[in-house]
């Protein structure tokens, strides 16, 4: 019996090892629950309840910042929040809209192996930023369908990343727009500006400088790729582009861009 137990234990350890270095925070449930603590912290303007790693870094609009004095210290009445989970990288992406802030916020959260928050990386647009109008953005996105993509219609992480990259490459690569699988019902929401279908007017190269410093959070189940970047093709603008892909085709594009 003791021997059987030790064999079972050894088997359990072997299975755990095979499964790789996943931590508790890397299941979808845990990533959503942890993101909810961030959302509540932002609503309260109080980050003290967040579980931060010893090496924690807070970034706001592509610059290192202090969580104690940054946006997270400012209570926001949230009209909208939506999160996607990247279980492969142990990260999540959340979009927030506060019409009274007013703010539209795009945040990636990165976790360490112990499940503590290693990095909060946030792009926060407000009055004066590119096409900014939080109430209008809310109006456009609030009834959008972000339910799970049926399993047979999902696309791979690599395909989602390629779509995100092709999108950001359109300003420097004249052929990039044609590499994107546009859906016929595609809707592009850039602040207060909506373009339907997405492919109606598209950039076809022309800029010398590629959009750089790209950070990706990818959720195959929700068909989402979010890329935070520096929108260098038009200016060094802190930016978030999130793309939802359904059945292999682009359905929504949401941007948050600072100027
Ligand atoms: C986030 O949105 C959900 C609905 O999707 C809502 O139930 C929850 O209260 C919101 N959280 C905050 C802190 O506003």
Coordinates of C-alpha atoms and ligand atoms in Angstrom, one line a residue:
X1 CA 0.0 0.0 0.0
X2 CA 2.8 2.4 1.0
X3 CA 4.6 1.4 -2.2
X4 CA 1.4 2.0 -4.3
X5 CA 1.0 5.4 -2.7
X6 CA 4.6 6.3 -3.5
X7 CA 4.1 5.2 -7.1
X8 CA 0.9 7.3 -7.4
X9 CA 2.7 10.3 -5.9
X10 CA 5.6 9.9 -8.3
X11 CA 3.1 9.7 -11.1
X12 CA 1.3 12.8 -10.0
X13 CA 4.6 14.7 -9.8
X14 CA 5.5 13.5 -13.3
X15 CA 2.2 14.6 -14.7
X16 CA 2.6 18.0 -12.9
X17 CA 6.0 18.4 -14.4
X18 CA 4.9 17.5 -17.9
X19 CA 2.1 20.1 -17.7
X20 CA 4.8 22.8 -17.5
X21 CA 5.3 25.7 -15.2
X22 CA 1.7 26.7 -14.8
X23 CA 0.7 28.5 -11.7
X24 CA -2.7 29.0 -10.1
X25 CA -3.1 32.3 -11.7
X26 CA -2.9 30.9 -15.2
X27 CA -6.2 29.2 -15.5
X28 CA -8.9 31.2 -17.2
X29 CA -10.9 31.4 -14.0
X30 CA -8.0 32.7 -12.0
X31 CA -7.0 35.2 -14.6
X32 CA -10.5 36.6 -14.7
X33 CA -10.7 36.6 -10.9
X34 CA -7.4 38.4 -10.7
X35 CA -8.5 40.9 -13.3
X36 CA -11.6 41.6 -11.3
X37 CA -9.4 42.7 -8.4
X38 CA -7.7 45.1 -10.7
X39 CA -11.1 46.4 -12.0
X40 CA -12.3 46.9 -8.4
X41 CA -9.1 48.6 -7.5
X42 CA -9.5 51.0 -10.3
X43 CA -13.2 51.7 -9.4
X44 CA -12.0 52.4 -5.8
X45 CA -8.9 54.3 -6.8
X46 CA -7.1 52.1 -4.3
X47 CA -4.5 49.5 -5.3
X48 CA -3.7 48.3 -1.8
X49 CA -5.7 45.1 -2.2
X50 CA -3.7 43.9 -5.3
X51 CA -1.4 41.0 -4.9
X52 CA 1.9 42.5 -6.3
X53 CA 5.1 40.6 -6.9
X54 CA 8.3 41.9 -5.3
X55 CA 9.6 42.9 -8.7
X56 CA 6.3 44.6 -9.7
X57 CA 6.4 47.3 -12.4
X58 CA 3.6 49.8 -13.2
X59 CA 3.6 51.3 -16.7
X60 CA 1.3 54.0 -17.9
X61 CA 1.2 55.2 -21.5
X62 CA 4.5 53.5 -22.3
X63 CA 6.4 55.0 -19.4
X64 CA 7.3 53.6 -16.0
X65 CA 5.1 55.2 -13.4
X66 CA 4.2 55.0 -9.7
X67 CA 1.1 53.0 -9.0
X68 CA 0.5 55.1 -5.9
X69 CA 0.0 58.3 -7.9
X70 CA -1.0 56.9 -11.3
X71 CA -4.4 56.3 -12.7
X72 CA -5.0 53.5 -10.3
X73 CA -5.0 56.0 -7.4
X74 CA -8.0 57.8 -9.0
X75 CA -11.5 56.3 -8.4
X76 CA -13.3 55.8 -11.7
X77 CA -17.0 55.1 -12.0
X78 CA -16.9 52.3 -14.6
X79 CA -19.6 52.0 -17.2
X80 CA -17.9 49.0 -18.9
X81 CA -15.3 46.4 -18.3
X82 CA -14.3 43.4 -20.3
X83 CA -11.4 41.0 -19.9
X84 CA -9.6 38.4 -22.0
X85 CA -7.3 35.7 -20.7
X86 CA -3.9 34.6 -22.1
X87 CA -3.3 31.3 -20.2
X88 CA -0.1 30.6 -22.3
X89 CA 1.7 33.8 -21.1
X90 CA -0.1 34.1 -17.8
X91 CA -1.5 37.5 -18.7
X92 CA -4.8 39.2 -19.2
X93 CA -6.2 42.2 -21.1
X94 CA -9.0 44.5 -19.8
X95 CA -10.8 47.4 -21.4
X96 CA -12.5 49.9 -19.2
X97 CA -14.7 52.8 -20.0
X98 CA -15.5 55.6 -17.5
X99 CA -17.7 58.2 -19.2
X100 CA -17.5 60.5 -16.2
X101 CA -13.7 60.1 -15.9
X102 CA -13.7 60.5 -18.8
X103 CA -11.3 57.6 -19.6
X104 CA -11.0 54.7 -22.0
X105 CA -8.4 52.3 -20.6
X106 CA -6.6 49.3 -22.1
X107 CA -4.6 47.3 -19.6
X108 CA -2.5 44.2 -19.8
X109 CA -1.7 42.5 -16.6
X110 CA 1.2 40.0 -16.3
X111 CA 1.6 37.5 -13.5
X112 CA 4.7 35.8 -12.0
X113 CA 5.0 32.0 -11.4
X114 CA 3.5 32.4 -7.9
X115 CA 0.4 34.1 -9.3
X116 CA 1.3 37.6 -8.1
X117 CA 1.0 40.6 -10.5
X118 CA 4.5 41.3 -12.0
X119 CA 3.4 44.1 -14.3
X120 CA 0.5 46.3 -15.0
X121 CA 0.8 47.9 -18.4
X122 CA -1.9 50.4 -19.2
X123 CA -2.8 52.8 -21.9
X124 CA -5.3 55.4 -20.7
X125 CA -6.9 57.8 -23.1
X126 CA -8.8 60.9 -22.1
X127 CA -10.1 64.2 -23.4
X128 CA -7.9 65.5 -26.2
X129 CA -6.6 62.1 -27.3
X130 CA -7.2 60.7 -30.8
X131 CA -10.9 60.7 -31.6
X132 CA -11.6 60.6 -27.9
X133 CA -15.2 60.4 -26.7
X134 CA -15.8 57.8 -24.0
X135 CA -19.6 58.1 -24.1
X136 CA -19.6 57.5 -27.9
X137 CA -17.2 54.6 -27.6
X138 CA -19.4 53.0 -24.9
X139 CA -22.4 53.4 -27.2
X140 CA -20.6 51.6 -30.0
X141 CA -19.2 48.7 -28.0
X142 CA -21.7 48.0 -25.2
X143 CA -23.9 45.6 -27.1
X144 CA -21.1 43.8 -29.0
X145 CA -21.0 40.1 -28.7
X146 CA -17.9 38.9 -26.9
X147 CA -19.1 35.4 -26.1
X148 CA -16.7 32.4 -26.5
X149 CA -16.0 31.5 -30.1
X150 CA -17.3 28.0 -30.8
X151 CA -14.3 25.6 -30.6
X152 CA -14.4 24.5 -34.3
X153 CA -14.3 28.2 -35.4
X154 CA -11.3 29.3 -33.3
X155 CA -8.0 30.2 -34.8
X156 CA -4.5 29.6 -33.4
X157 CA -2.5 32.0 -31.2
X158 CA 0.0 32.4 -34.1
X159 CA -2.8 33.3 -36.5
X160 CA -4.2 35.9 -34.1
X161 CA -0.8 37.4 -33.5
X162 CA -0.2 37.6 -37.3
X163 CA -3.5 39.5 -37.7
X164 CA -2.5 41.9 -35.0
X165 CA 0.9 42.4 -36.6
X166 CA -0.5 42.8 -40.1
X167 CA -2.9 45.4 -38.8
X168 CA -0.1 47.5 -37.2
X169 CA 2.0 47.0 -40.3
X170 CA -0.6 48.6 -42.6
X171 CA 1.0 52.1 -42.2
X172 CA 4.4 50.9 -43.4
X173 CA 3.6 47.9 -45.6
X174 CA 1.4 48.6 -48.6
X175 CA 0.5 44.8 -48.8
X176 CA -0.4 44.3 -45.2
X177 CA -4.1 45.3 -45.5
X178 CA -4.7 42.5 -48.0
X179 CA -3.2 39.9 -45.6
X180 CA -6.0 40.5 -43.1
X181 CA -9.1 38.3 -43.2
X182 CA -11.7 41.0 -43.0
X183 CA -15.2 39.9 -42.0
X184 CA -18.1 41.2 -44.1
X185 CA -19.6 42.5 -40.8
X186 CA -16.4 43.9 -39.5
X187 CA -16.7 47.0 -37.3
X188 CA -13.8 49.3 -36.3
X189 CA -14.2 51.5 -33.3
X190 CA -11.5 54.2 -32.9
X191 CA -12.6 56.4 -30.0
X192 CA -15.7 58.3 -31.4
X193 CA -15.1 57.1 -34.9
X194 CA -16.8 54.0 -36.3
X195 CA -16.0 52.4 -39.7
X196 CA -18.2 49.7 -41.2
X197 CA -17.1 47.6 -42.8
X198 CA -13.5 47.8 -41.5
X199 CA -11.9 47.5 -44.9
X200 CA -13.7 50.6 -46.2
X201 CA -10.7 52.9 -45.9
X202 CA -7.4 51.5 -44.9
X203 CA -3.8 52.7 -44.8
X204 CA -1.6 51.3 -47.5
X205 CA 1.9 52.1 -46.4
X206 CA 3.5 55.5 -46.6
X207 CA 5.1 55.8 -43.2
X208 CA 8.8 55.2 -42.8
X209 CA 8.7 54.1 -39.2
X210 CA 7.0 50.8 -38.1
X211 CA 4.8 50.7 -35.0
X212 CA 7.1 49.4 -32.3
X213 CA 7.4 48.1 -28.8
X214 CA 4.6 45.6 -29.4
X215 CA 3.2 43.6 -26.4
X216 CA 0.6 40.9 -27.1
X217 CA -2.1 39.4 -25.0
X218 CA -3.9 36.6 -26.9
X219 CA -7.1 34.7 -26.0
X220 CA -8.0 32.0 -28.5
X221 CA -11.3 31.2 -26.8
X222 CA -12.6 34.8 -27.1
X223 CA -10.8 35.2 -30.5
X224 CA -8.9 38.3 -29.2
X225 CA -5.5 39.7 -29.8
X226 CA -4.6 42.9 -28.0
X227 CA -1.4 44.7 -29.0
X228 CA -0.1 47.5 -26.9
X229 CA 2.5 49.5 -28.8
X230 CA 4.1 52.8 -29.6
X231 CA 2.3 54.0 -32.7
X232 CA 5.5 55.3 -34.2
X233 CA 4.2 55.4 -37.8
X234 CA 2.3 58.5 -37.0
X235 CA 4.0 59.7 -33.9
X236 CA 5.3 58.0 -30.8
X237 CA 1.7 57.6 -29.5
X238 CA 0.9 55.1 -26.7
X239 CA -1.6 52.8 -28.3
X240 CA -3.8 49.7 -27.9
X241 CA -5.3 47.8 -30.8
X242 CA -7.6 44.9 -29.9
X243 CA -9.0 42.7 -32.7
X244 CA -11.7 40.1 -32.3
X245 CA -11.7 37.2 -34.8
X246 CA -14.8 35.0 -35.3
X247 CA -14.7 32.0 -37.6
X248 CA -11.3 33.2 -38.9
X249 CA -12.5 36.6 -39.9
X250 CA -12.0 40.0 -38.2
X251 CA -15.3 41.1 -36.5
X252 CA -14.2 44.0 -34.3
X253 CA -11.3 46.4 -34.0
X254 CA -11.0 48.6 -31.0
X255 CA -8.3 51.2 -30.6
X256 CA -7.2 53.4 -27.7
X257 CA -4.6 56.0 -28.8
X258 CA -3.0 58.9 -27.0
X259 CA -1.9 62.0 -28.7
Ligands
LIG1 C1 -17.4 44.5 -14.5 O1 -18.4 44.1 -15.4 C2 -19.3 43.1 -14.9 C3 -20.3 42.7 -16.0 O2 -19.6 42.3 -17.1 C4 -20.0 43.5 -13.7 O3 -20.8 42.5 -13.1 C5 -19.0 44.0 -12.6 O4 -19.6 44.6 -11.5 C6 -18.0 45.0 -13.2 N1 -17.0 45.4 -12.2 C7 -16.8 46.6 -11.8 C8 -15.8 46.8 -10.7 O5 -17.4 47.6 -12.2

